[in-house]
């Protein structure tokens, strides 16, 4: 029916606008959170480097420790 077609067109139009709006929101969020992402990545890299250092020191201490008999 013509009314049904009009309703489908309206719904499809609304869905397209909602999809476009969601994409724009994601883009804006990515731009505004860019600094946070860079900061987190820097922190993560430093934390991983520190964990590697702690593991290396633990192995060195274990190598110097006497083995129980």
GROMACS .gro file of C-alpha atoms in nm:
model
   69
    1UNK     CA    1   0.000   0.000   0.000
    2UNK     CA    2   0.117   0.359  -0.052
    3UNK     CA    3   0.103   0.426   0.321
    4UNK     CA    4   0.319   0.119   0.392
    5UNK     CA    5   0.576   0.228   0.131
    6UNK     CA    6   0.586   0.576   0.282
    7UNK     CA    7   0.641   0.429   0.629
    8UNK     CA    8   0.922   0.204   0.502
    9UNK     CA    9   1.088   0.499   0.327
   10UNK     CA   10   1.061   0.707   0.642
   11UNK     CA   11   1.207   0.426   0.853
   12UNK     CA   12   1.490   0.363   0.606
   13UNK     CA   13   1.567   0.735   0.601
   14UNK     CA   14   1.570   0.747   0.980
   15UNK     CA   15   1.800   0.442   1.000
   16UNK     CA   16   2.041   0.597   0.748
   17UNK     CA   17   2.053   0.920   0.948
   18UNK     CA   18   2.106   0.731   1.275
   19UNK     CA   19   2.388   0.529   1.119
   20UNK     CA   20   2.554   0.844   0.985
   21UNK     CA   21   2.517   1.019   1.320
   22UNK     CA   22   2.676   0.722   1.501
   23UNK     CA   23   2.970   0.726   1.259
   24UNK     CA   24   3.020   1.099   1.317
   25UNK     CA   25   3.007   1.049   1.693
   26UNK     CA   26   3.274   0.777   1.669
   27UNK     CA   27   3.495   1.004   1.458
   28UNK     CA   28   3.462   1.295   1.700
   29UNK     CA   29   3.525   1.067   1.998
   30UNK     CA   30   3.838   0.928   1.830
   31UNK     CA   31   3.970   1.280   1.776
   32UNK     CA   32   3.889   1.404   2.124
   33UNK     CA   33   4.029   1.094   2.295
   34UNK     CA   34   4.348   1.093   2.090
   35UNK     CA   35   4.557   1.238   2.372
   36UNK     CA   36   4.419   0.985   2.619
   37UNK     CA   37   4.506   0.704   2.381
   38UNK     CA   38   4.862   0.832   2.336
   39UNK     CA   39   4.902   0.870   2.712
   40UNK     CA   40   4.770   0.521   2.780
   41UNK     CA   41   4.995   0.368   2.514
   42UNK     CA   42   5.299   0.544   2.665
   43UNK     CA   43   5.206   0.422   3.012
   44UNK     CA   44   5.149   0.067   2.886
   45UNK     CA   45   5.488   0.062   2.714
   46UNK     CA   46   5.661   0.185   3.032
   47UNK     CA   47   5.476  -0.071   3.245
   48UNK     CA   48   5.577  -0.353   3.009
   49UNK     CA   49   5.940  -0.237   3.014
   50UNK     CA   50   5.935  -0.229   3.395
   51UNK     CA   51   5.784  -0.578   3.410
   52UNK     CA   52   6.060  -0.702   3.180
   53UNK     CA   53   6.322  -0.547   3.411
   54UNK     CA   54   6.165  -0.707   3.718
   55UNK     CA   55   6.159  -1.048   3.546
   56UNK     CA   56   6.525  -1.013   3.447
   57UNK     CA   57   6.623  -0.916   3.803
   58UNK     CA   58   6.423  -1.206   3.945
   59UNK     CA   59   6.607  -1.448   3.717
   60UNK     CA   60   6.941  -1.298   3.818
   61UNK     CA   61   6.860  -1.329   4.188
   62UNK     CA   62   6.738  -1.687   4.136
   63UNK     CA   63   7.063  -1.772   3.956
   64UNK     CA   64   7.270  -1.636   4.247
   65UNK     CA   65   7.062  -1.802   4.517
   66UNK     CA   66   7.186  -2.131   4.657
   67UNK     CA   67   6.986  -2.433   4.553
   68UNK     CA   68   6.832  -2.609   4.858
   69UNK     CA   69   6.956  -2.965   4.906
   0.00000   0.00000   0.00000
